[in-house]
Structures are given as structure tokens and as C-alpha cells.
Coordinates of C-alpha atoms in Angstrom, one line a residue:
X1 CA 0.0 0.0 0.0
X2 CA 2.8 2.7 0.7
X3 CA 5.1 1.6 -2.0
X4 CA 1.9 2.7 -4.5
X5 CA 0.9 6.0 -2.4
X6 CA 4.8 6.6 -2.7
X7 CA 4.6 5.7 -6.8
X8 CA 1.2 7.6 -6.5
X9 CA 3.2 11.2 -5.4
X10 CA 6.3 10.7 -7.8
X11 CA 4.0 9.8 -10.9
X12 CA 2.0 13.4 -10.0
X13 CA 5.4 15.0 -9.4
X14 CA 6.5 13.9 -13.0
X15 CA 3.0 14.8 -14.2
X16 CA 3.8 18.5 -12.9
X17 CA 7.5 18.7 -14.0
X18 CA 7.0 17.6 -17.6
X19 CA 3.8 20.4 -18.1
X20 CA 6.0 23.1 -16.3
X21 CA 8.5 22.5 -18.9
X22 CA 6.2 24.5 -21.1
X23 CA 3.8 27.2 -19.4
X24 CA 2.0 28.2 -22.2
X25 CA 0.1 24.9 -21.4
X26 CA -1.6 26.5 -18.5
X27 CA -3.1 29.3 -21.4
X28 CA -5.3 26.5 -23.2
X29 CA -7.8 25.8 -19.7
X30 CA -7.4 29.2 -18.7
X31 CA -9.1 30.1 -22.4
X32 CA -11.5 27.6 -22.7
X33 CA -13.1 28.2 -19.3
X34 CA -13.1 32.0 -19.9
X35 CA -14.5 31.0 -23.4
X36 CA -16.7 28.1 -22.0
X37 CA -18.5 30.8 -19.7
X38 CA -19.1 33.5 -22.5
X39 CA -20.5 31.2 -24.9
X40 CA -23.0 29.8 -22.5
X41 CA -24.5 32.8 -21.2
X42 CA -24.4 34.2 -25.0
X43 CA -25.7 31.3 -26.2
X44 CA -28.9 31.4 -23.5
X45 CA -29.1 35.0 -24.2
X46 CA -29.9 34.7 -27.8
X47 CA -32.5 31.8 -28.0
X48 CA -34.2 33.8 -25.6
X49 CA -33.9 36.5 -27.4
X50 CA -35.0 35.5 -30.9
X51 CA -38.3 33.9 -29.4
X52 CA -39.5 36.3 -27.2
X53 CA -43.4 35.9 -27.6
X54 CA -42.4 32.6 -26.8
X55 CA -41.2 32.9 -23.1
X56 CA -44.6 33.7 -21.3
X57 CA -45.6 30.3 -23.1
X58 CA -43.6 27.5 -22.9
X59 CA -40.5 28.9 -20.7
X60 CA -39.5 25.3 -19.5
X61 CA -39.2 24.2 -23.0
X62 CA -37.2 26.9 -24.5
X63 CA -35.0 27.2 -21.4
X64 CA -34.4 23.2 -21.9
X65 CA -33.3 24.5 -25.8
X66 CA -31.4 26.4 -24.7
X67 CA -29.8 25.0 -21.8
X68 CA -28.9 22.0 -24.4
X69 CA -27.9 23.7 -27.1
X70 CA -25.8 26.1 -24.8
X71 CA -23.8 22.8 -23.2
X72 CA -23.2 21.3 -26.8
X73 CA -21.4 24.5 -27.4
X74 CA -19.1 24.6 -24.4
X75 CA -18.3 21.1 -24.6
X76 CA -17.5 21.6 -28.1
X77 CA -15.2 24.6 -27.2
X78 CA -13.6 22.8 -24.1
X79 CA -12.7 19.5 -26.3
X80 CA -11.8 21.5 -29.0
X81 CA -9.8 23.4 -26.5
X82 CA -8.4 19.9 -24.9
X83 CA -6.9 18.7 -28.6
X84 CA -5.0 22.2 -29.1
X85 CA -2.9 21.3 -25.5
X86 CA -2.5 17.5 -26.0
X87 CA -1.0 18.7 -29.5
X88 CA 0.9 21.2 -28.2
X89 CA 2.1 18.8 -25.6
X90 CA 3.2 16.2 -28.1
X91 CA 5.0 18.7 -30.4
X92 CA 7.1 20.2 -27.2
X93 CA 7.9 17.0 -26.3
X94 CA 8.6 15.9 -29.3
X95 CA 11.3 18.7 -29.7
X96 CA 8.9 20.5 -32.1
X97 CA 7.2 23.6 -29.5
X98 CA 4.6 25.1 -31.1
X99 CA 2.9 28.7 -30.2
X100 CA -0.8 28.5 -29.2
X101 CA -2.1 29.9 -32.2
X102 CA -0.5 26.9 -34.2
X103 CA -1.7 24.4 -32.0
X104 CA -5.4 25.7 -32.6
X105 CA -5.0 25.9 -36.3
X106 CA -3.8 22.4 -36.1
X107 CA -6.7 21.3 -34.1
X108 CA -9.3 22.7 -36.6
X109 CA -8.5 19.2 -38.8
X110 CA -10.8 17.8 -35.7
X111 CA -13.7 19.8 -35.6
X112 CA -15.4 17.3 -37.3
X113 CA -14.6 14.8 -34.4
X114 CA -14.9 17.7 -31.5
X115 CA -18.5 19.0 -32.5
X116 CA -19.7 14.8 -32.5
X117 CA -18.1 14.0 -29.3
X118 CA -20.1 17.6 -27.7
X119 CA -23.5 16.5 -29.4
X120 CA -23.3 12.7 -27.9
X121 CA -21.6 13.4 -24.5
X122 CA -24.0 15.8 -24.0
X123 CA -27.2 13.7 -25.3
X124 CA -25.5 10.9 -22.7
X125 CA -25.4 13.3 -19.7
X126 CA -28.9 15.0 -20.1
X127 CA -30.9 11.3 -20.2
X128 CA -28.7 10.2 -16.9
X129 CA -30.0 13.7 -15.4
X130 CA -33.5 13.0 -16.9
X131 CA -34.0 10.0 -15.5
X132 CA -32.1 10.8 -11.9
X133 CA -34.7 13.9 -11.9
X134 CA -37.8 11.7 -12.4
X135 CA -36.9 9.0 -9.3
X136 CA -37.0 10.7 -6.2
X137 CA -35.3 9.7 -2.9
X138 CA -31.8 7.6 -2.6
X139 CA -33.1 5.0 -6.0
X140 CA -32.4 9.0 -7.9
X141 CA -28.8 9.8 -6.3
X142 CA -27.6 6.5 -6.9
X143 CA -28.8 6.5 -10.4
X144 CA -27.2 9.5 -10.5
X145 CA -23.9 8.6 -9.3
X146 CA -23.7 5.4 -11.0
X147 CA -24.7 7.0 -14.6
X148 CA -21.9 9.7 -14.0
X149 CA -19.1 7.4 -12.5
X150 CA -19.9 5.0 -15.6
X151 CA -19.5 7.8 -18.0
X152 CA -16.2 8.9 -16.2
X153 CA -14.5 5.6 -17.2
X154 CA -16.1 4.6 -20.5
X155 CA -14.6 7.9 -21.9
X156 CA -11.5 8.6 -20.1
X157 CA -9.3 8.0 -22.9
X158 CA -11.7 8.9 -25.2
X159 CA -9.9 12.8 -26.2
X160 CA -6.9 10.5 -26.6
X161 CA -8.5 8.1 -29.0
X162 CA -10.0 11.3 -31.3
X163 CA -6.7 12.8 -31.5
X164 CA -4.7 9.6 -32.0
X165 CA -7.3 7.6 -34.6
X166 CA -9.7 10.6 -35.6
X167 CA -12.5 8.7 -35.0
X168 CA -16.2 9.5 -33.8
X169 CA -17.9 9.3 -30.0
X170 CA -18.5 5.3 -30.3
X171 CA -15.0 3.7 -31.6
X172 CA -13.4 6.8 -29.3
X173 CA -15.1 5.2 -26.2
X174 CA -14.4 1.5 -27.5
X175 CA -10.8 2.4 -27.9
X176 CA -10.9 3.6 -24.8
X177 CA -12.8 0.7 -23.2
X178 CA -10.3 -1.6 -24.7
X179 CA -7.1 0.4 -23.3
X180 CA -8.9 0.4 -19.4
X181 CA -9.4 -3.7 -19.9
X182 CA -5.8 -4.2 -21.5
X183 CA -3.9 -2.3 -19.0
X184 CA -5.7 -1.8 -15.9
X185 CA -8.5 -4.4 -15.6
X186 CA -11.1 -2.7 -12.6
X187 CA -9.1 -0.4 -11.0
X188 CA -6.9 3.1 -12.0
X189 CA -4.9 3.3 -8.5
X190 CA -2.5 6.6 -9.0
X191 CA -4.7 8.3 -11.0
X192 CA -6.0 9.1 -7.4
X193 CA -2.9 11.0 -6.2
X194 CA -2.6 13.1 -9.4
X195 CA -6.1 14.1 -8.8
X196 CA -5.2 14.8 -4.7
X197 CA -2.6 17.4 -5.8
X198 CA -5.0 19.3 -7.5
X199 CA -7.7 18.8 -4.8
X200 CA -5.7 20.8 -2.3
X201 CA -6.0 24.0 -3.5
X202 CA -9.5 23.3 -4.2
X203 CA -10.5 22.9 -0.8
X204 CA -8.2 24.8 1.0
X205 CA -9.6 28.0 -1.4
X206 CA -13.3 26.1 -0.2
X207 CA -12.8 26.7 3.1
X208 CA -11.5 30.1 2.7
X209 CA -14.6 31.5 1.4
X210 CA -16.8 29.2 3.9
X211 CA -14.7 30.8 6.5
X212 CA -15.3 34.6 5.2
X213 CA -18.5 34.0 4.6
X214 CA -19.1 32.5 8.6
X215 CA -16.8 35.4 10.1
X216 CA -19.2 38.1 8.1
X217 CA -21.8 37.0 10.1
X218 CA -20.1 36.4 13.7
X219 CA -16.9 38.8 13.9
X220 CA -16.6 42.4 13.3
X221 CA -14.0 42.0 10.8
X222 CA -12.7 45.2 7.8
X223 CA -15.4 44.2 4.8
X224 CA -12.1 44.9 3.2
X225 CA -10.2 42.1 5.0
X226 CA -13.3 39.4 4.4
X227 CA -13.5 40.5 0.9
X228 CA -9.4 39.9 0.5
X229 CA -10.1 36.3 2.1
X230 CA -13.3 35.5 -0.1
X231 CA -11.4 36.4 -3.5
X232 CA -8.3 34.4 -2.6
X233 CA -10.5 31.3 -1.7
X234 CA -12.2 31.3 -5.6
X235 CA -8.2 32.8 -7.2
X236 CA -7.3 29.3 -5.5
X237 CA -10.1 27.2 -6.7
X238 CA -9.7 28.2 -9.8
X239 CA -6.0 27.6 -9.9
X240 CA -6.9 24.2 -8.5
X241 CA -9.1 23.4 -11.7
X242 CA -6.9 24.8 -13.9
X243 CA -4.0 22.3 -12.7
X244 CA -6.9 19.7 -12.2
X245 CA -7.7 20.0 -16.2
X246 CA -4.2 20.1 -17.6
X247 CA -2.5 17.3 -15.8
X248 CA -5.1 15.2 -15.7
X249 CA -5.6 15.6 -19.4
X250 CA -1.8 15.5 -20.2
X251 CA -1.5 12.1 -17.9
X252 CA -4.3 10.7 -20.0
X253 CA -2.8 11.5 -23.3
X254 CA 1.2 10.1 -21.5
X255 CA -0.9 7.1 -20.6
X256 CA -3.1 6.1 -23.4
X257 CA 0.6 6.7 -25.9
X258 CA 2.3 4.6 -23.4
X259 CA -0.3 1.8 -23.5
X260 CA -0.5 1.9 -27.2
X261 CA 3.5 1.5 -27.9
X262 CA 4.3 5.3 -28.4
X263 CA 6.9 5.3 -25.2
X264 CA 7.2 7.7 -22.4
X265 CA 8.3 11.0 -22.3
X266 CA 11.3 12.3 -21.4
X267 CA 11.4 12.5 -17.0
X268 CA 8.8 9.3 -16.6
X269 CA 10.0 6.2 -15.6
X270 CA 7.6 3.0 -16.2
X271 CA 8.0 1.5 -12.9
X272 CA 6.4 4.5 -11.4
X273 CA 4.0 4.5 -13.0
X274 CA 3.5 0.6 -13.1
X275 CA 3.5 0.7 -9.7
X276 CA 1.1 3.4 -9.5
X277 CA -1.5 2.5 -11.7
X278 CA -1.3 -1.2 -10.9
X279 CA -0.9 -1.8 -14.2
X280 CA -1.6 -5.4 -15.2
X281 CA 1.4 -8.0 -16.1
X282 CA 2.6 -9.0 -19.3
X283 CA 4.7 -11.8 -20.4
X284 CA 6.5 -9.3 -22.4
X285 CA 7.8 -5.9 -21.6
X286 CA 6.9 -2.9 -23.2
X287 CA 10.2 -0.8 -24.5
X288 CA 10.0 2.4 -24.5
X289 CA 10.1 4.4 -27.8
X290 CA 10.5 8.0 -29.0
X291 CA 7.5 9.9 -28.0
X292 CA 6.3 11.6 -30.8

């Protein structure tokens, strides 16, 4: 158990090293959420807007347009978002950097596969949040949690797949599915302490506002002062999800080349992360090659 907790921390240490090799990774999140946010409320904003006669109505079928319509556009954004800084990854690595700019004109050879993977995962997330809002009581949460921890590992490598085979939603989340069985049979093990890292500043910038917000309305603190603490609680969760989404992503990517004979990059060793992941046995090594 310690040995892997102890792979666990070094295969997140390598996961940060190798991305702070190159900080312009940490612009692609940073512009997709910004992005993700303005599209959405746009989006919303103009199907309201072009049927207003319509609100007074049927408001809860418009809104349910909208809302839809809205989430196909941000998922599209963010996974169109996700290709440019896995490409960008493998071209720095691959002793090839490219600017940001580049790396989004490359991506547009994918938009085919991003807007398809946006219309199905979000078709797939709207019936699981159908149907948990139709069953009441503990039978709704479980349904709930169950749809989305399902969804979670069907498509983890599924960005991976649609960069590496250019290939829709389905054979993305079979190549996927495939790699998960292959490799790591029921269970993902460090995945766990990459995600920890991240999970720190998250809470810790959590607590911070839930503190501020309890001190408001017990101590007679500066607004000033409570106001300092409360915007330092969200800079830190949102520096926590903007770590969160490019290592996580990244580790994917190192994982799913890894698993599929590409090699590791430079500064990962494969017992780490054998030993994290609790990879399965093979009667034959993999060697590593030139990651590319």
C-alpha cells in the first residue's frame, strides 16, 4: 500500500515537472473556461432572445433548448480546447514547441470529431440527469452517481482516441474501453494522487470563502479584510481546476501513448507508474520508444 501511495506522489510530481516544462500549457484551460462561460450565457441569451413571444408560453421548453444547445457549445469549445494542449504537448515534447495559435489551427483538422463528441456526450449526460430527476429519494442519487461514475470511465481515454485515430464518439469510447481492460483491468490506482494534488487548493480555497463568509456574520472584521479572504478562496479554486484540467488531461494522453507503444516521455519512468496504476502484467515488456 505505501510503496503505490509513494509511486502515486512521484508519478504526480513527474505529471507537474514535464507540463511546467512549457507554461503556455496552462493558457489553453485558462481560455477555454473563460471561453466556456461567455458562450453559455451568449448562447442562453440569444434563443431567448430570438423567441421572445415565446417565453410567457412554454419557458421550461425553450430554457431546456437552450440550456442544451448552450452545453453542446461549451463542450465543443472545451474539447476543441483539450486537442490544441495534448498537440501542443506532443510537439514540445517531441522537440517541435509550437505557439498556441498553431496548435489551434492544427486542431481545426478535428472539428469534425470535437463538435460529435459535444452532441453525444452531452445527449448521454442530459438522459442520466432525466432520468435521476424523475426518481425521487436515494433509488435518484444512486442513479445518478452510478450514470456519472460509468460515463467517467467509459470515456477517459476517449480525447486521446479522437486525437490519435480521428475517430467519432462510439469507436473513441471502444478504444478507450479496450485500453482500461488491456492495462488496468477494474481499478486506476494513482490516478488518485494526481487528482489529490490538484484537490488541495481546491479545498483549501473552499474553506477560505466558507470561512469569510461564517466570520461576516459572527466577527466584526474590515469588509475589506473578508472581501481579501473570499477572492483568494475562488483565485485558488480556480487555480486548482486549472492544474486539475491540464494534468489530468496530459496524464491521459502520456498514458493512453504509453499503452498503445508510443513510449514515455522524457522524465517518466515505467516502474512509477507501473506501480502506480497497478498496471496489469505481461509476459513481455513494453520498451520504450520516442514519444512523438
Amino acid at each position: 500500500m505505501f510503496q503505490r501511495l509513494r509511486a502515486g506522489w512521484r508519478l504526480a510530481k513527474e505529471v507537474r515537472q514535464s507540463v511546467s516544462k512549457d507554461k503556455s500549457m496552462y493558457i489553453f484551460p485558462i481560455a477555454s473556461g473563460l471561453l466556456g462561460v461567455f458562450i453559455f450565457l451568449f448562447t442562453m441569451f440569444m434563443i431567448f432572445f430570438a423567441f421572445p413571444g415565446s417565453v410567457s408560453n412554454s419557458i421550461d421548453v425553450l430554457f431546456i433548448i437552450a440550456f442544451f444547445v448552450a452545453s453542446v457549445v461549451v463542450m465543443f469549445t472545451t474539447t476543441y480546447f483539450l486537442l490544441a494542449m495534448l498537440i501542443a504537448y506532443r510537439s514540445f515534447n517531441g522537440g517541435n514547441p509550437i505557439s498556441f495559435r498553431t496548435a489551434l489551427s492544427r486542431t481545426w483538422e478535428y472539428k469534425k470529431y470535437a463538435l460529435e463528441w459535444a452532441i453525444f456526450y452531452t445527449i448521454i449526460v442530459s438522459i442520466i440527469r432525466a432520468i435521476e430527476s424523475r426518481i425521487r429519494g436515494i433509488a435518484g442519487i444512486l442513479i445518478g452517481v452510478i450514470g456519472s461514475l460509468t460515463i467517467t470511465i467509459a470515456t477517459f481515454f476517449a480525447v486521446p482516441a479522437i486525437l490519435e485515430e480521428k475517430v467519432g464518439p462510439i469507436k473513441a469510447i471502444e478504444s478507450s474501453i479496450h485500453t482500461i481492460r488491456k492495462n488496468f483491468g477494474m481499478t486506476f490506482g494513482g490516478m488518485a494522487y494526481v487528482d489529490l494534488y490538484t484537490l488541495i487548493f481546491i479545498l483549501l480555497g473552499f474553506f477560505l470563502i466558507i470561512g469569510a463568509i461564517f466570520i461576516m456574520g459572527s466577527l466584526a472584521l474590515p469588509l475589506i479584510l473578508l472581501l481579501l479572504i473570499f477572492a483568494v478562496g475562488v483565485i485558488l479554486i480556480v487555480f486548482g481546476l486549472i492544474l486539475k484540467f491540464t494534468y489530468m488531461n496530459v496524464l491521459k494522453l502520456i498514458l493512453y501513448d504509453y499503452f498503445n507503444g508510443k513510449g514515455l516521455p522524457e522524465g517518466f519512468d515505467e516502474n512509477t507508474i507501473n506501480a502506480a496504476m497497478k498496471k496489469k502484467r505481461r509476459n513481455k515488456g513494453m520498451d520504450l520508444g520516442d514519444f512523438n
